[in-house]
Tab-separated table of C-alpha atoms in Angstrom:
chain	number	residue	atom	x	y	z
A	218	UNK	CA	-0.045	0.094	-0.126
A	219	UNK	CA	1.142	3.567	-0.827
A	220	UNK	CA	1.502	5.617	2.285
A	221	UNK	CA	0.043	8.768	0.565
A	222	UNK	CA	-2.821	8.946	3.063
A	223	UNK	CA	-0.734	8.626	6.104
A	224	UNK	CA	0.862	11.239	8.136
A	225	UNK	CA	3.616	10.267	10.432
A	226	UNK	CA	3.997	12.705	13.129
A	227	UNK	CA	6.317	13.640	16.082
A	228	UNK	CA	9.224	11.507	15.532
A	229	UNK	CA	12.060	11.406	18.188
A	230	UNK	CA	15.642	12.112	16.878
A	231	UNK	CA	18.498	10.089	18.428
A	232	UNK	CA	22.027	10.575	17.327
A	233	UNK	CA	24.743	7.717	17.536
A	234	UNK	CA	28.372	8.369	17.026
A	235	UNK	CA	31.751	6.868	17.380
A	236	UNK	CA	34.797	8.417	18.569
A	237	UNK	CA	37.770	7.288	16.357
A	238	UNK	CA	40.405	7.865	18.841
A	239	UNK	CA	38.299	5.989	21.713
A	240	UNK	CA	41.092	3.208	22.069
A	241	UNK	CA	43.727	5.954	22.891
A	242	UNK	CA	41.463	8.178	24.890
A	243	UNK	CA	39.354	5.839	26.984
A	244	UNK	CA	42.155	4.065	28.936
A	245	UNK	CA	43.546	7.410	30.414
A	246	UNK	CA	40.073	8.607	31.287
A	247	UNK	CA	39.452	5.462	33.275
A	248	UNK	CA	42.440	6.162	35.364
A	249	UNK	CA	41.571	9.773	35.662
A	250	UNK	CA	38.065	8.895	36.860
A	251	UNK	CA	38.858	6.337	39.399
A	252	UNK	CA	41.499	8.548	40.993
A	253	UNK	CA	38.805	11.146	41.286
A	254	UNK	CA	36.556	8.722	42.967
A	255	UNK	CA	39.278	7.478	45.235
A	256	UNK	CA	39.943	11.027	46.389
A	257	UNK	CA	36.563	12.090	46.818
A	258	UNK	CA	35.765	12.277	50.671
A	259	UNK	CA	32.017	11.968	49.687
A	260	UNK	CA	32.619	8.514	47.978
A	261	UNK	CA	32.136	5.404	50.274
A	262	UNK	CA	34.856	2.841	50.041
A	263	UNK	CA	32.462	0.068	49.135
A	264	UNK	CA	30.045	2.028	47.002
A	265	UNK	CA	28.900	-0.056	43.977
A	266	UNK	CA	27.581	3.328	42.189
A	267	UNK	CA	29.461	6.557	42.005
A	268	UNK	CA	28.466	9.906	40.109
A	269	UNK	CA	30.865	12.899	40.100
A	270	UNK	CA	29.788	16.483	40.086
A	271	UNK	CA	28.640	18.018	36.928
A	272	UNK	CA	31.868	20.213	36.629
A	273	UNK	CA	34.252	18.107	34.776
A	274	UNK	CA	34.906	20.939	32.151
A	275	UNK	CA	36.322	22.991	34.806
A	276	UNK	CA	38.427	20.115	36.725
A	277	UNK	CA	40.081	18.155	33.797
A	278	UNK	CA	42.851	19.582	31.752
A	279	UNK	CA	44.285	17.053	29.435
A	280	UNK	CA	44.549	16.715	25.525
A	281	UNK	CA	42.607	13.520	25.530
A	282	UNK	CA	39.873	14.989	27.322
A	283	UNK	CA	39.653	18.141	25.271
A	284	UNK	CA	39.686	15.871	22.253
A	285	UNK	CA	36.542	13.988	23.780
A	286	UNK	CA	34.788	17.360	24.407
A	287	UNK	CA	35.391	18.358	20.788
A	288	UNK	CA	34.007	15.321	19.680
A	289	UNK	CA	31.059	15.818	21.767
A	290	UNK	CA	30.345	19.237	20.669
A	291	UNK	CA	30.799	18.279	17.078
A	292	UNK	CA	28.157	15.357	17.377
A	293	UNK	CA	25.584	17.411	19.196
A	294	UNK	CA	25.966	19.895	16.166
A	295	UNK	CA	25.533	17.282	13.739
A	296	UNK	CA	22.494	15.742	15.494
A	297	UNK	CA	20.640	19.067	16.124
A	298	UNK	CA	21.016	20.248	12.323
A	299	UNK	CA	19.730	17.007	11.098
A	300	UNK	CA	16.985	16.981	13.563
A	301	UNK	CA	15.658	20.541	12.596
A	302	UNK	CA	15.679	20.177	8.895
A	303	UNK	CA	12.759	22.053	7.625
A	304	UNK	CA	12.127	23.816	11.082
A	305	UNK	CA	14.817	26.487	11.161
A	306	UNK	CA	14.086	29.259	8.478
A	307	UNK	CA	17.621	29.022	7.451
A	308	UNK	CA	19.147	25.823	6.081
A	309	UNK	CA	22.362	25.895	7.982
A	310	UNK	CA	22.336	28.806	10.526
A	311	UNK	CA	25.238	29.616	12.962
A	312	UNK	CA	24.960	27.883	16.134
A	313	UNK	CA	26.160	28.383	19.754
A	314	UNK	CA	26.486	25.089	21.623
A	315	UNK	CA	26.720	25.524	25.504
A	316	UNK	CA	27.645	22.353	27.370
A	317	UNK	CA	25.891	23.082	30.791
A	318	UNK	CA	27.202	20.402	32.711
A	319	UNK	CA	29.383	17.144	32.417
A	320	UNK	CA	29.819	14.389	34.719
A	321	UNK	CA	30.846	10.552	35.052
A	322	UNK	CA	29.220	7.506	36.679
A	323	UNK	CA	30.850	4.299	37.633
A	324	UNK	CA	28.562	1.355	38.361
A	325	UNK	CA	28.782	-2.330	39.199
A	326	UNK	CA	27.327	-5.358	41.139
A	327	UNK	CA	23.667	-4.691	39.832
A	328	UNK	CA	23.445	-0.915	40.486
A	329	UNK	CA	21.402	0.990	38.198
A	330	UNK	CA	19.922	4.645	37.474
A	331	UNK	CA	16.130	4.764	37.525
A	332	UNK	CA	13.935	6.342	34.819
A	333	UNK	CA	14.582	10.266	34.638
A	334	UNK	CA	14.699	13.230	32.167
A	335	UNK	CA	17.166	16.075	32.175
A	336	UNK	CA	15.980	19.745	32.764
A	337	UNK	CA	17.267	23.206	31.797
A	338	UNK	CA	18.796	22.139	28.564
A	339	UNK	CA	17.414	20.705	25.068
A	340	UNK	CA	19.824	18.029	24.376
A	341	UNK	CA	21.806	15.314	26.565
A	342	UNK	CA	24.087	12.425	25.984
A	343	UNK	CA	25.903	9.480	27.262
A	344	UNK	CA	29.260	8.408	26.261
A	345	UNK	CA	30.636	4.909	26.959
A	346	UNK	CA	34.280	4.949	28.540
A	347	UNK	CA	34.439	1.129	29.741
A	348	UNK	CA	32.181	-1.822	30.329
A	349	UNK	CA	32.677	-5.467	29.726
A	350	UNK	CA	33.267	-6.743	26.157
A	351	UNK	CA	29.788	-7.093	24.565
A	352	UNK	CA	29.592	-10.800	24.368
A	353	UNK	CA	30.691	-11.187	28.015
A	354	UNK	CA	28.294	-8.426	29.166
A	355	UNK	CA	25.258	-9.829	27.430
A	356	UNK	CA	26.100	-13.572	28.582
A	357	UNK	CA	25.308	-12.519	32.282
A	358	UNK	CA	23.532	-15.532	33.953
A	359	UNK	CA	20.892	-13.180	35.565
A	360	UNK	CA	20.777	-9.770	33.565
A	361	UNK	CA	21.563	-11.217	29.966
A	362	UNK	CA	21.446	-8.869	27.134
A	363	UNK	CA	19.972	-5.985	29.126
A	364	UNK	CA	23.108	-5.765	31.284
A	365	UNK	CA	24.068	-2.292	31.619
A	366	UNK	CA	22.053	-1.169	28.694
A	367	UNK	CA	20.571	2.387	28.371
A	368	UNK	CA	16.902	2.368	27.679
A	369	UNK	CA	14.969	5.037	26.171
A	370	UNK	CA	11.164	5.468	26.537
A	371	UNK	CA	9.291	6.947	23.609
A	372	UNK	CA	6.453	9.122	23.869
A	373	UNK	CA	4.129	6.057	23.016
A	374	UNK	CA	5.109	4.542	26.432
A	375	UNK	CA	2.745	6.914	28.521
A	376	UNK	CA	-0.390	5.439	26.370
A	377	UNK	CA	0.444	1.820	27.341
A	378	UNK	CA	-0.672	2.229	31.071
A	379	UNK	CA	-4.233	0.841	31.214
A	380	UNK	CA	-4.396	1.233	27.368
A	381	UNK	CA	-6.556	-1.121	25.311
A	382	UNK	CA	-4.179	-3.135	23.293
A	383	UNK	CA	-5.197	-4.971	20.203
A	384	UNK	CA	-3.813	-5.804	16.744
A	385	UNK	CA	-4.750	-2.313	15.422
A	386	UNK	CA	-2.561	-0.442	17.552
A	387	UNK	CA	0.509	-2.628	17.429
A	388	UNK	CA	2.519	0.474	16.510
A	389	UNK	CA	2.287	1.570	20.034
A	390	UNK	CA	3.555	-1.604	21.639
A	391	UNK	CA	7.112	-0.951	20.672
A	392	UNK	CA	7.451	2.024	23.163
A	393	UNK	CA	11.132	1.793	24.105
A	394	UNK	CA	14.582	1.219	22.967
A	395	UNK	CA	17.506	-0.721	24.191
A	396	UNK	CA	20.967	0.783	23.409
A	397	UNK	CA	24.098	-1.707	24.302
A	398	UNK	CA	26.990	0.306	25.894
A	399	UNK	CA	29.916	0.119	23.445
A	400	UNK	CA	33.129	1.969	24.429
A	401	UNK	CA	33.795	4.837	22.286
A	402	UNK	CA	29.850	5.157	21.476
A	403	UNK	CA	28.101	8.428	22.147
A	404	UNK	CA	24.287	8.755	22.092
A	405	UNK	CA	22.789	12.278	21.715
A	406	UNK	CA	19.238	12.433	22.726
A	407	UNK	CA	16.477	15.155	23.417
A	408	UNK	CA	16.806	16.027	27.127
A	409	UNK	CA	12.873	15.345	27.576
A	410	UNK	CA	13.387	11.766	26.564
A	411	UNK	CA	12.737	9.471	29.572
A	412	UNK	CA	15.599	7.062	30.139
A	413	UNK	CA	17.509	4.619	32.474
A	414	UNK	CA	20.377	2.842	32.988
A	415	UNK	CA	19.637	-0.712	33.612
A	416	UNK	CA	21.308	-2.829	36.239
A	417	UNK	CA	24.860	-3.842	35.537
A	418	UNK	CA	27.194	-6.589	36.675
A	419	UNK	CA	30.581	-7.268	35.089
A	420	UNK	CA	34.309	-7.905	35.655
A	421	UNK	CA	35.114	-4.246	34.627
A	422	UNK	CA	33.137	-1.197	36.006
A	423	UNK	CA	30.597	0.526	33.631
A	424	UNK	CA	31.985	3.955	33.232
A	425	UNK	CA	30.177	6.707	31.256
A	426	UNK	CA	30.332	10.344	30.792
A	427	UNK	CA	27.010	12.300	30.701
A	428	UNK	CA	26.366	15.810	29.674
A	429	UNK	CA	23.716	18.273	29.211
A	430	UNK	CA	23.778	21.062	26.309
A	431	UNK	CA	21.737	24.140	25.247
A	432	UNK	CA	21.831	25.247	21.605
A	433	UNK	CA	21.178	28.744	20.377
A	434	UNK	CA	21.498	30.611	17.481
A	435	UNK	CA	24.663	32.647	16.740
A	436	UNK	CA	22.655	35.791	16.488
A	437	UNK	CA	21.792	35.577	20.106
A	438	UNK	CA	17.774	35.446	19.050
A	439	UNK	CA	16.307	32.016	19.426
A	440	UNK	CA	12.888	33.195	18.591
A	441	UNK	CA	11.647	31.393	15.447
A	442	UNK	CA	8.199	32.801	15.072
A	443	UNK	CA	6.780	36.392	15.616
A	444	UNK	CA	3.821	36.739	18.150
A	445	UNK	CA	0.396	36.343	16.637
A	446	UNK	CA	-1.658	39.546	16.184
A	447	UNK	CA	-4.708	37.909	17.664
């Protein structure tokens, strides 16, 4: 059947990017983050989950870190441009990308991060620094393929609670996306998109870098439309 009579509305953009220098950058970041956790007086010696403050941009001064930050900014720019095709008045306007906060998390022994969204920003992202090799991670005897994945809940998810489900609304029933953690992979997503880090257990700690970003027109005016007269 031709899709001419169908309007497919309100898609959810998601950008997936790969850092080419990950094999050189990630091992150093692992050592830096582990050192920061070890010297943090607020970190418990036996904690299975640790989250740093969101001020890594001000705390780390290393060429490898700066390469990661440039990669993140470029990936956000690419994702935002592709997502806003047809929405901006100009095809390729100048942009200012502000990284509002950046932090790392270390988890293991079944720890997880519950469902949440990010406020005061338009885009967020998660970069995987370290995790068990994919085959080893997904072979966990209890957690299986969901071990340590990031799960995103799409707009349809809210319609499933108490909803009538039948063959006709099968399109509603694929309401989440599981993204396996792969070292060097960056996922850029809208900050309003609910997501969670599923429980993780492995030989290596699951280490990620997360960030929030806002995106502005280079002119300094983000207004797209004039106010209506009536």
